[in-house]
Short mmCIF file of N, CA and C in Angstrom, two decimals:
data_model
loop_
_atom_site.label_atom_id
_atom_site.label_comp_id
_atom_site.label_asym_id
_atom_site.label_seq_id
_atom_site.Cartn_x
_atom_site.Cartn_y
_atom_site.Cartn_z
N UNK V 27 108.24 166.81 49.28
CA UNK V 27 106.90 166.37 48.90
C UNK V 27 106.15 165.84 50.12
N UNK V 28 106.80 164.98 50.89
CA UNK V 28 106.12 164.36 52.03
C UNK V 28 105.66 165.39 53.05
N UNK V 29 106.48 166.41 53.30
CA UNK V 29 106.09 167.45 54.27
C UNK V 29 104.87 168.22 53.75
N UNK V 30 104.87 168.57 52.47
CA UNK V 30 103.74 169.30 51.88
C UNK V 30 102.49 168.42 51.84
N UNK V 31 102.66 167.15 51.50
CA UNK V 31 101.52 166.24 51.45
C UNK V 31 100.92 166.07 52.84
N UNK V 32 101.76 166.01 53.87
CA UNK V 32 101.26 165.88 55.24
C UNK V 32 100.49 167.13 55.65
N UNK V 33 101.00 168.29 55.30
CA UNK V 33 100.30 169.55 55.61
C UNK V 33 98.96 169.60 54.88
N UNK V 34 98.95 169.20 53.61
CA UNK V 34 97.72 169.17 52.82
C UNK V 34 96.71 168.20 53.45
N UNK V 35 97.18 167.05 53.87
CA UNK V 35 96.31 166.05 54.48
C UNK V 35 95.68 166.59 55.77
N UNK V 36 96.47 167.25 56.60
CA UNK V 36 95.95 167.83 57.83
C UNK V 36 94.90 168.89 57.53
N UNK V 37 95.15 169.73 56.54
CA UNK V 37 94.18 170.76 56.14
C UNK V 37 92.89 170.13 55.64
N UNK V 38 93.01 169.08 54.83
CA UNK V 38 91.84 168.39 54.31
C UNK V 38 91.00 167.81 55.45
N UNK V 39 91.65 167.21 56.42
CA UNK V 39 90.92 166.59 57.54
C UNK V 39 90.18 167.64 58.35
N UNK V 40 90.79 168.79 58.57
CA UNK V 40 90.10 169.88 59.29
C UNK V 40 88.91 170.39 58.48
N UNK V 41 89.13 170.63 57.20
CA UNK V 41 88.05 171.13 56.35
C UNK V 41 86.94 170.10 56.21
N UNK V 42 87.30 168.83 56.12
CA UNK V 42 86.30 167.76 55.98
C UNK V 42 85.39 167.71 57.20
N UNK V 43 85.96 167.85 58.38
CA UNK V 43 85.16 167.82 59.61
C UNK V 43 84.16 168.98 59.63
N UNK V 44 84.63 170.17 59.29
CA UNK V 44 83.75 171.35 59.29
C UNK V 44 82.67 171.22 58.21
N UNK V 45 83.06 170.82 57.00
CA UNK V 45 82.10 170.70 55.90
C UNK V 45 81.08 169.60 56.18
N UNK V 46 81.51 168.49 56.74
CA UNK V 46 80.58 167.41 57.08
C UNK V 46 79.48 167.92 58.00
N UNK V 47 79.85 168.71 59.00
CA UNK V 47 78.87 169.24 59.94
C UNK V 47 77.90 170.21 59.29
N UNK V 48 78.40 171.14 58.48
CA UNK V 48 77.51 172.13 57.88
C UNK V 48 76.59 171.52 56.83
N UNK V 49 77.11 170.57 56.04
CA UNK V 49 76.26 169.92 55.03
C UNK V 49 75.21 169.05 55.72
N UNK V 50 75.59 168.35 56.78
CA UNK V 50 74.62 167.55 57.54
C UNK V 50 73.50 168.43 58.08
N UNK V 51 73.84 169.60 58.61
CA UNK V 51 72.81 170.52 59.12
C UNK V 51 71.91 171.01 57.99
N UNK V 52 72.47 171.31 56.84
CA UNK V 52 71.67 171.75 55.70
C UNK V 52 70.74 170.65 55.21
N UNK V 53 71.19 169.41 55.24
CA UNK V 53 70.37 168.29 54.80
C UNK V 53 69.08 168.18 55.60
N UNK V 54 69.12 168.57 56.87
CA UNK V 54 67.95 168.44 57.73
C UNK V 54 66.80 169.30 57.20
N UNK V 55 67.12 170.45 56.63
CA UNK V 55 66.07 171.34 56.12
C UNK V 55 65.68 171.01 54.68
N UNK V 56 66.35 170.03 54.09
CA UNK V 56 66.07 169.63 52.71
C UNK V 56 65.38 168.27 52.64
N UNK V 57 64.54 168.00 53.63
CA UNK V 57 63.74 166.76 53.71
C UNK V 57 64.62 165.51 53.80
N UNK V 58 65.74 165.65 54.49
CA UNK V 58 66.61 164.51 54.74
C UNK V 58 66.89 164.44 56.25
N UNK V 59 65.81 164.56 57.04
CA UNK V 59 65.93 164.56 58.49
C UNK V 59 66.62 163.29 58.96
N UNK V 60 67.61 163.47 59.81
CA UNK V 60 68.37 162.34 60.34
C UNK V 60 69.48 161.90 59.41
N UNK V 61 69.55 162.50 58.22
CA UNK V 61 70.60 162.16 57.28
C UNK V 61 71.95 162.69 57.74
N UNK V 62 73.01 162.05 57.27
CA UNK V 62 74.37 162.43 57.66
C UNK V 62 75.24 162.49 56.41
N UNK V 63 76.06 163.52 56.35
CA UNK V 63 77.06 163.65 55.30
C UNK V 63 78.42 163.55 55.98
N UNK V 64 79.30 162.73 55.43
CA UNK V 64 80.62 162.55 56.02
C UNK V 64 81.64 162.50 54.89
N UNK V 65 82.87 162.81 55.23
CA UNK V 65 83.96 162.77 54.26
C UNK V 65 85.04 161.84 54.80
N UNK V 66 85.32 160.79 54.06
CA UNK V 66 86.35 159.84 54.43
C UNK V 66 87.66 160.25 53.75
N UNK V 67 88.71 160.31 54.55
CA UNK V 67 90.03 160.61 54.00
C UNK V 67 90.98 159.49 54.43
N UNK V 68 91.43 158.73 53.44
CA UNK V 68 92.32 157.59 53.69
C UNK V 68 93.65 157.82 52.98
N UNK V 69 94.69 157.21 53.51
CA UNK V 69 96.00 157.29 52.87
C UNK V 69 95.96 156.56 51.53
N UNK V 70 96.72 157.08 50.58
CA UNK V 70 96.84 156.41 49.27
C UNK V 70 98.24 156.69 48.73
N UNK V 71 98.62 155.99 47.69
CA UNK V 71 99.94 156.25 47.11
C UNK V 71 100.09 157.72 46.69
N UNK V 72 101.26 158.29 46.87
CA UNK V 72 101.48 159.69 46.51
C UNK V 72 101.18 159.97 45.03
N UNK V 73 100.61 161.16 44.80
CA UNK V 73 100.34 161.62 43.44
C UNK V 73 100.45 163.14 43.43
N UNK V 74 100.15 163.73 42.30
CA UNK V 74 100.21 165.20 42.20
C UNK V 74 99.13 165.86 43.04
N UNK V 75 98.16 165.08 43.52
CA UNK V 75 97.06 165.62 44.34
C UNK V 75 97.26 165.33 45.81
N UNK V 76 98.44 164.87 46.20
CA UNK V 76 98.70 164.57 47.59
C UNK V 76 98.71 163.07 47.84
N UNK V 77 98.54 162.70 49.11
CA UNK V 77 98.59 161.27 49.46
C UNK V 77 97.31 160.86 50.18
N UNK V 78 96.19 161.44 49.76
CA UNK V 78 94.89 161.14 50.36
C UNK V 78 93.91 160.64 49.30
N UNK V 79 93.07 159.71 49.72
CA UNK V 79 91.92 159.27 48.93
C UNK V 79 90.70 159.88 49.64
N UNK V 80 90.00 160.80 48.97
CA UNK V 80 88.86 161.50 49.58
C UNK V 80 87.58 160.93 48.98
N UNK V 81 86.62 160.60 49.87
CA UNK V 81 85.35 160.04 49.40
C UNK V 81 84.21 160.64 50.20
N UNK V 82 83.16 161.05 49.50
CA UNK V 82 81.96 161.56 50.16
C UNK V 82 81.06 160.38 50.53
N UNK V 83 80.60 160.39 51.78
CA UNK V 83 79.72 159.35 52.28
C UNK V 83 78.41 159.99 52.73
N UNK V 84 77.31 159.24 52.60
CA UNK V 84 76.03 159.78 53.01
C UNK V 84 75.14 158.67 53.57
N UNK V 85 74.37 159.05 54.56
CA UNK V 85 73.30 158.21 55.07
C UNK V 85 72.05 159.07 54.96
N UNK V 86 71.10 158.62 54.19
CA UNK V 86 69.89 159.41 53.95
C UNK V 86 68.88 159.34 55.07
N UNK V 87 69.07 158.40 56.01
CA UNK V 87 68.08 158.18 57.06
C UNK V 87 68.79 157.92 58.39
N UNK V 88 68.11 158.18 59.51
CA UNK V 88 68.73 157.92 60.81
C UNK V 88 69.03 156.44 61.01
N UNK V 89 70.12 156.18 61.73
CA UNK V 89 70.47 154.81 62.07
C UNK V 89 71.15 154.02 60.96
N UNK V 90 71.41 154.67 59.83
CA UNK V 90 72.06 154.00 58.70
C UNK V 90 73.51 154.46 58.64
N UNK V 91 74.41 153.51 58.45
CA UNK V 91 75.84 153.84 58.34
C UNK V 91 76.10 154.57 57.02
N UNK V 92 76.82 155.70 57.05
CA UNK V 92 77.14 156.39 55.80
C UNK V 92 77.91 155.50 54.83
N UNK V 93 77.49 155.54 53.57
CA UNK V 93 78.08 154.75 52.50
C UNK V 93 78.52 155.70 51.38
N UNK V 94 79.32 155.23 50.43
CA UNK V 94 79.73 156.10 49.31
C UNK V 94 78.51 156.70 48.62
N UNK V 95 78.54 157.99 48.42
CA UNK V 95 77.39 158.74 47.91
C UNK V 95 76.90 158.19 46.58
N UNK V 96 77.81 157.79 45.71
CA UNK V 96 77.41 157.32 44.38
C UNK V 96 76.68 155.98 44.43
N UNK V 97 76.78 155.27 45.56
CA UNK V 97 76.14 153.96 45.67
C UNK V 97 74.77 154.01 46.34
N UNK V 98 74.53 155.02 47.18
CA UNK V 98 73.29 154.99 47.98
C UNK V 98 72.33 156.15 47.76
N UNK V 99 72.78 157.24 47.18
CA UNK V 99 71.92 158.41 47.04
C UNK V 99 71.11 158.34 45.75
N UNK V 100 69.81 158.66 45.85
CA UNK V 100 68.95 158.75 44.67
C UNK V 100 69.27 160.04 43.92
N UNK V 101 68.68 160.19 42.74
CA UNK V 101 68.90 161.42 41.97
C UNK V 101 68.46 162.66 42.73
N UNK V 102 67.28 162.59 43.37
CA UNK V 102 66.79 163.73 44.14
C UNK V 102 67.68 164.02 45.34
N UNK V 103 68.15 162.97 46.00
CA UNK V 103 69.05 163.17 47.15
C UNK V 103 70.37 163.77 46.69
N UNK V 104 70.90 163.27 45.57
CA UNK V 104 72.15 163.83 45.04
C UNK V 104 72.00 165.31 44.75
N UNK V 105 70.87 165.69 44.16
CA UNK V 105 70.63 167.10 43.83
C UNK V 105 70.60 167.95 45.10
N UNK V 106 69.91 167.47 46.13
CA UNK V 106 69.82 168.25 47.37
C UNK V 106 71.15 168.29 48.11
N UNK V 107 71.88 167.18 48.12
CA UNK V 107 73.20 167.18 48.77
C UNK V 107 74.15 168.10 48.02
N UNK V 108 74.07 168.08 46.70
CA UNK V 108 74.89 168.98 45.89
C UNK V 108 74.58 170.44 46.23
N UNK V 109 73.30 170.75 46.38
CA UNK V 109 72.90 172.11 46.76
C UNK V 109 73.46 172.45 48.13
N UNK V 110 73.36 171.53 49.08
CA UNK V 110 73.87 171.77 50.43
C UNK V 110 75.39 172.01 50.41
N UNK V 111 76.11 171.22 49.63
CA UNK V 111 77.56 171.41 49.52
C UNK V 111 77.86 172.78 48.90
N UNK V 112 77.14 173.12 47.83
CA UNK V 112 77.37 174.39 47.16
C UNK V 112 77.10 175.57 48.08
N UNK V 113 75.98 175.53 48.79
CA UNK V 113 75.63 176.63 49.70
C UNK V 113 76.73 176.83 50.74
N UNK V 114 77.33 175.73 51.18
CA UNK V 114 78.32 175.80 52.24
C UNK V 114 79.76 176.00 51.77
N UNK V 115 79.99 175.99 50.46
CA UNK V 115 81.35 176.18 49.94
C UNK V 115 81.47 177.30 48.92
N UNK V 116 80.37 177.93 48.57
CA UNK V 116 80.36 178.90 47.47
C UNK V 116 81.34 180.06 47.70
N UNK V 117 81.55 180.43 48.95
CA UNK V 117 82.45 181.55 49.23
C UNK V 117 83.90 181.20 48.90
N UNK V 118 84.20 179.91 48.74
CA UNK V 118 85.57 179.48 48.46
C UNK V 118 85.85 179.24 46.98
N UNK V 119 84.92 179.62 46.12
CA UNK V 119 85.10 179.37 44.69
C UNK V 119 85.01 180.66 43.88
N UNK V 120 85.79 180.69 42.82
CA UNK V 120 85.77 181.86 41.93
C UNK V 120 84.79 181.67 40.78
N UNK V 121 84.09 180.55 40.76
CA UNK V 121 83.12 180.28 39.69
C UNK V 121 82.01 181.33 39.76
N UNK V 122 81.79 182.09 38.67
CA UNK V 122 80.81 183.18 38.73
C UNK V 122 79.35 182.74 38.51
N UNK V 123 79.15 181.57 37.89
CA UNK V 123 77.80 181.14 37.55
C UNK V 123 77.58 179.70 38.00
N UNK V 124 76.44 179.47 38.65
CA UNK V 124 76.05 178.13 39.10
C UNK V 124 74.80 177.73 38.34
N UNK V 125 74.76 176.50 37.84
CA UNK V 125 73.63 176.03 37.06
C UNK V 125 73.04 174.80 37.75
N UNK V 126 71.74 174.86 38.02
CA UNK V 126 71.03 173.75 38.65
C UNK V 126 69.90 173.31 37.73
N UNK V 127 69.92 172.05 37.34
CA UNK V 127 68.89 171.50 36.47
C UNK V 127 67.98 170.61 37.32
N UNK V 128 66.82 171.13 37.64
CA UNK V 128 65.82 170.42 38.44
C UNK V 128 66.38 169.91 39.76
N UNK V 129 67.06 170.82 40.49
CA UNK V 129 67.60 170.49 41.81
C UNK V 129 66.48 170.13 42.78
N UNK V 130 65.25 170.47 42.41
CA UNK V 130 64.08 170.23 43.25
C UNK V 130 63.38 168.91 42.91
N UNK V 131 64.06 168.04 42.20
CA UNK V 131 63.47 166.76 41.80
C UNK V 131 63.06 165.94 43.03
N UNK V 132 61.83 165.46 43.03
CA UNK V 132 61.36 164.58 44.08
C UNK V 132 60.95 165.25 45.38
N UNK V 133 60.79 166.57 45.35
CA UNK V 133 60.37 167.27 46.56
C UNK V 133 59.18 168.15 46.26
N UNK V 134 58.64 168.78 47.27
CA UNK V 134 57.52 169.71 47.10
C UNK V 134 57.29 170.44 48.40
N UNK V 135 56.25 171.26 48.43
CA UNK V 135 55.84 171.94 49.65
C UNK V 135 56.91 172.79 50.29
N UNK V 136 57.02 172.67 51.61
CA UNK V 136 57.95 173.51 52.39
C UNK V 136 59.40 173.24 52.02
N UNK V 137 59.73 172.00 51.65
CA UNK V 137 61.11 171.70 51.27
C UNK V 137 61.47 172.42 49.98
N UNK V 138 60.53 172.48 49.04
CA UNK V 138 60.76 173.21 47.79
C UNK V 138 60.99 174.69 48.08
N UNK V 139 60.25 175.22 49.03
CA UNK V 139 60.45 176.62 49.41
C UNK V 139 61.85 176.82 50.00
N UNK V 140 62.31 175.88 50.79
CA UNK V 140 63.66 175.95 51.36
C UNK V 140 64.71 175.90 50.26
N UNK V 141 64.51 175.02 49.28
CA UNK V 141 65.44 174.95 48.14
C UNK V 141 65.48 176.31 47.43
N UNK V 142 64.31 176.90 47.20
CA UNK V 142 64.25 178.21 46.56
C UNK V 142 65.00 179.27 47.37
N UNK V 143 64.86 179.23 48.67
CA UNK V 143 65.57 180.20 49.53
C UNK V 143 67.08 179.99 49.48
N UNK V 144 67.51 178.72 49.46
CA UNK V 144 68.95 178.45 49.32
C UNK V 144 69.47 179.00 47.99
N UNK V 145 68.73 178.78 46.92
CA UNK V 145 69.16 179.28 45.61
C UNK V 145 69.22 180.80 45.60
N UNK V 146 68.24 181.44 46.22
CA UNK V 146 68.24 182.90 46.30
C UNK V 146 69.45 183.39 47.11
N UNK V 147 69.78 182.66 48.18
CA UNK V 147 70.95 183.00 49.00
C UNK V 147 72.22 182.93 48.14
N UNK V 148 72.34 181.88 47.34
CA UNK V 148 73.49 181.75 46.45
C UNK V 148 73.55 182.90 45.45
N UNK V 149 72.38 183.36 45.00
CA UNK V 149 72.31 184.43 44.01
C UNK V 149 72.77 185.77 44.58
N UNK V 150 72.99 185.82 45.88
CA UNK V 150 73.51 187.05 46.47
C UNK V 150 74.96 187.31 46.09
N UNK V 151 75.69 186.25 45.73
CA UNK V 151 77.09 186.44 45.37
C UNK V 151 77.48 185.80 44.04
N UNK V 152 76.57 185.04 43.43
CA UNK V 152 76.85 184.37 42.16
C UNK V 152 75.65 184.52 41.24
N UNK V 153 75.87 184.33 39.96
CA UNK V 153 74.76 184.22 39.03
C UNK V 153 74.26 182.79 39.11
N UNK V 154 72.97 182.62 39.35
CA UNK V 154 72.39 181.29 39.49
C UNK V 154 71.35 181.09 38.40
N UNK V 155 71.53 180.02 37.63
CA UNK V 155 70.55 179.63 36.62
C UNK V 155 69.93 178.33 37.11
N UNK V 156 68.61 178.27 37.11
CA UNK V 156 67.92 177.11 37.65
C UNK V 156 66.75 176.73 36.78
N UNK V 157 66.70 175.47 36.37
CA UNK V 157 65.54 174.93 35.68
C UNK V 157 64.67 174.29 36.74
N UNK V 158 63.40 174.72 36.81
CA UNK V 158 62.49 174.18 37.82
C UNK V 158 61.08 174.11 37.27
N UNK V 159 60.30 173.23 37.86
CA UNK V 159 58.88 173.13 37.55
C UNK V 159 58.04 173.50 38.76
N UNK V 160 58.70 173.83 39.88
CA UNK V 160 57.98 174.11 41.11
C UNK V 160 57.83 175.60 41.37
N UNK V 161 56.61 176.05 41.63
CA UNK V 161 56.39 177.48 41.88
C UNK V 161 57.09 177.97 43.14
N UNK V 162 57.25 177.10 44.14
CA UNK V 162 57.93 177.52 45.36
C UNK V 162 59.38 177.89 45.10
N UNK V 163 60.00 177.22 44.15
CA UNK V 163 61.38 177.53 43.78
C UNK V 163 61.41 178.73 42.85
N UNK V 164 60.57 178.71 41.83
CA UNK V 164 60.56 179.80 40.84
C UNK V 164 60.25 181.15 41.48
N UNK V 165 59.39 181.16 42.48
CA UNK V 165 58.99 182.42 43.11
C UNK V 165 60.16 183.15 43.75
N UNK V 166 61.25 182.44 44.05
CA UNK V 166 62.42 183.07 44.68
C UNK V 166 63.35 183.74 43.67
N UNK V 167 63.11 183.52 42.38
CA UNK V 167 64.01 184.05 41.36
C UNK V 167 63.86 185.54 41.13
N UNK V 168 64.93 186.14 40.64
CA UNK V 168 64.91 187.56 40.30
C UNK V 168 64.44 187.80 38.87
N UNK V 169 64.76 186.89 37.98
CA UNK V 169 64.44 187.02 36.55
C UNK V 169 63.92 185.68 36.09
N UNK V 170 62.92 185.69 35.23
CA UNK V 170 62.30 184.44 34.79
C UNK V 170 62.22 184.34 33.28
N UNK V 171 62.45 183.12 32.82
CA UNK V 171 62.32 182.81 31.40
C UNK V 171 61.46 181.57 31.28
N UNK V 172 60.64 181.54 30.30
CA UNK V 172 59.84 180.35 30.02
C UNK V 172 60.49 179.65 28.83
N UNK V 173 60.73 178.37 28.99
CA UNK V 173 61.33 177.58 27.91
C UNK V 173 60.26 176.61 27.42
N UNK V 174 60.02 176.65 26.13
CA UNK V 174 59.02 175.75 25.56
C UNK V 174 59.56 175.18 24.25
N UNK V 175 58.90 174.15 23.78
CA UNK V 175 59.30 173.54 22.51
C UNK V 175 58.19 173.74 21.50
N UNK V 176 58.59 174.03 20.28
CA UNK V 176 57.64 174.22 19.19
C UNK V 176 58.13 173.44 17.98
N UNK V 177 57.18 172.96 17.21
CA UNK V 177 57.54 172.28 15.97
C UNK V 177 57.37 173.28 14.83
N UNK V 178 58.47 173.55 14.16
CA UNK V 178 58.48 174.51 13.06
C UNK V 178 59.08 173.81 11.84
N UNK V 179 58.27 173.70 10.80
CA UNK V 179 58.74 173.05 9.57
C UNK V 179 59.14 171.61 9.80
N UNK V 180 58.46 170.92 10.70
CA UNK V 180 58.74 169.52 10.96
C UNK V 180 59.92 169.28 11.91
N UNK V 181 60.49 170.36 12.46
CA UNK V 181 61.62 170.23 13.38
C UNK V 181 61.26 170.84 14.72
N UNK V 182 61.74 170.23 15.78
CA UNK V 182 61.48 170.74 17.12
C UNK V 182 62.54 171.77 17.48
N UNK V 183 62.05 172.92 17.95
CA UNK V 183 62.95 174.00 18.36
C UNK V 183 62.59 174.43 19.78
N UNK V 184 63.60 174.76 20.55
CA UNK V 184 63.37 175.31 21.88
C UNK V 184 63.25 176.82 21.76
N UNK V 185 62.28 177.35 22.48
CA UNK V 185 62.03 178.79 22.47
C UNK V 185 62.18 179.30 23.90
N UNK V 186 62.97 180.35 24.06
CA UNK V 186 63.16 180.96 25.37
C UNK V 186 62.57 182.36 25.32
N UNK V 187 61.68 182.63 26.28
CA UNK V 187 61.01 183.93 26.31
C UNK V 187 61.15 184.54 27.70
N UNK V 188 61.66 185.76 27.76
CA UNK V 188 61.74 186.48 29.04
C UNK V 188 60.32 186.81 29.48
N UNK V 189 60.03 186.60 30.75
CA UNK V 189 58.69 186.88 31.27
C UNK V 189 58.62 188.28 31.85
N UNK V 190 57.52 188.95 31.58
CA UNK V 190 57.25 190.24 32.20
C UNK V 190 56.76 189.97 33.61
N UNK V 191 56.60 191.01 34.40
CA UNK V 191 56.10 190.81 35.77
C UNK V 191 54.73 190.15 35.75
N UNK V 192 53.86 190.59 34.84
CA UNK V 192 52.52 190.03 34.76
C UNK V 192 52.55 188.56 34.32
N UNK V 193 53.34 188.26 33.28
CA UNK V 193 53.39 186.87 32.82
C UNK V 193 54.12 185.97 33.84
N UNK V 194 55.02 186.55 34.61
CA UNK V 194 55.70 185.80 35.67
C UNK V 194 54.68 185.35 36.73
N UNK V 195 53.82 186.26 37.14
CA UNK V 195 52.80 185.94 38.13
C UNK V 195 51.90 184.83 37.61
N UNK V 196 51.48 184.95 36.36
CA UNK V 196 50.60 183.95 35.77
C UNK V 196 51.29 182.58 35.67
N UNK V 197 52.55 182.59 35.30
CA UNK V 197 53.30 181.33 35.15
C UNK V 197 53.49 180.66 36.51
N UNK V 198 53.84 181.41 37.52
CA UNK V 198 54.04 180.83 38.85
C UNK V 198 52.70 180.35 39.42
N UNK V 199 51.65 181.10 39.17
CA UNK V 199 50.31 180.69 39.66
C UNK V 199 49.88 179.42 38.98
#
């Protein structure tokens, strides 16, 4: 066990260093200039998952020490960091479908366009479903659906309608 756990720990440390760098670079284009993503790997009591305690750390601004992601990242930052992690690890997963619910929360303009491009990049090898309100993100999609709510017989129902090319243009505009 100890030999395998040591090998696993060494692999994790190598992967953590590489992933930290790529996610940090991606954060720069997602309106988190100067932000840093780091992965802390500390020894812990042996378990079925090895002998490491792994924790994601983030600093959203320059000059700030990275802290545990769950303590310092806002909802919008979490969404963008999640996207950055996914973009940089998607080739290592067998998951066929990725779902993003308002990953563009709290952003706009050029950053929203970058988010849309990242999602389109992911769609090159996975099915990507994304709920968005931003035209810069929606414009990158291959297929579009409009989701609306209607009251029918005193009950609220969600309605999903596939958009034609013409209705897609109108909706994005």
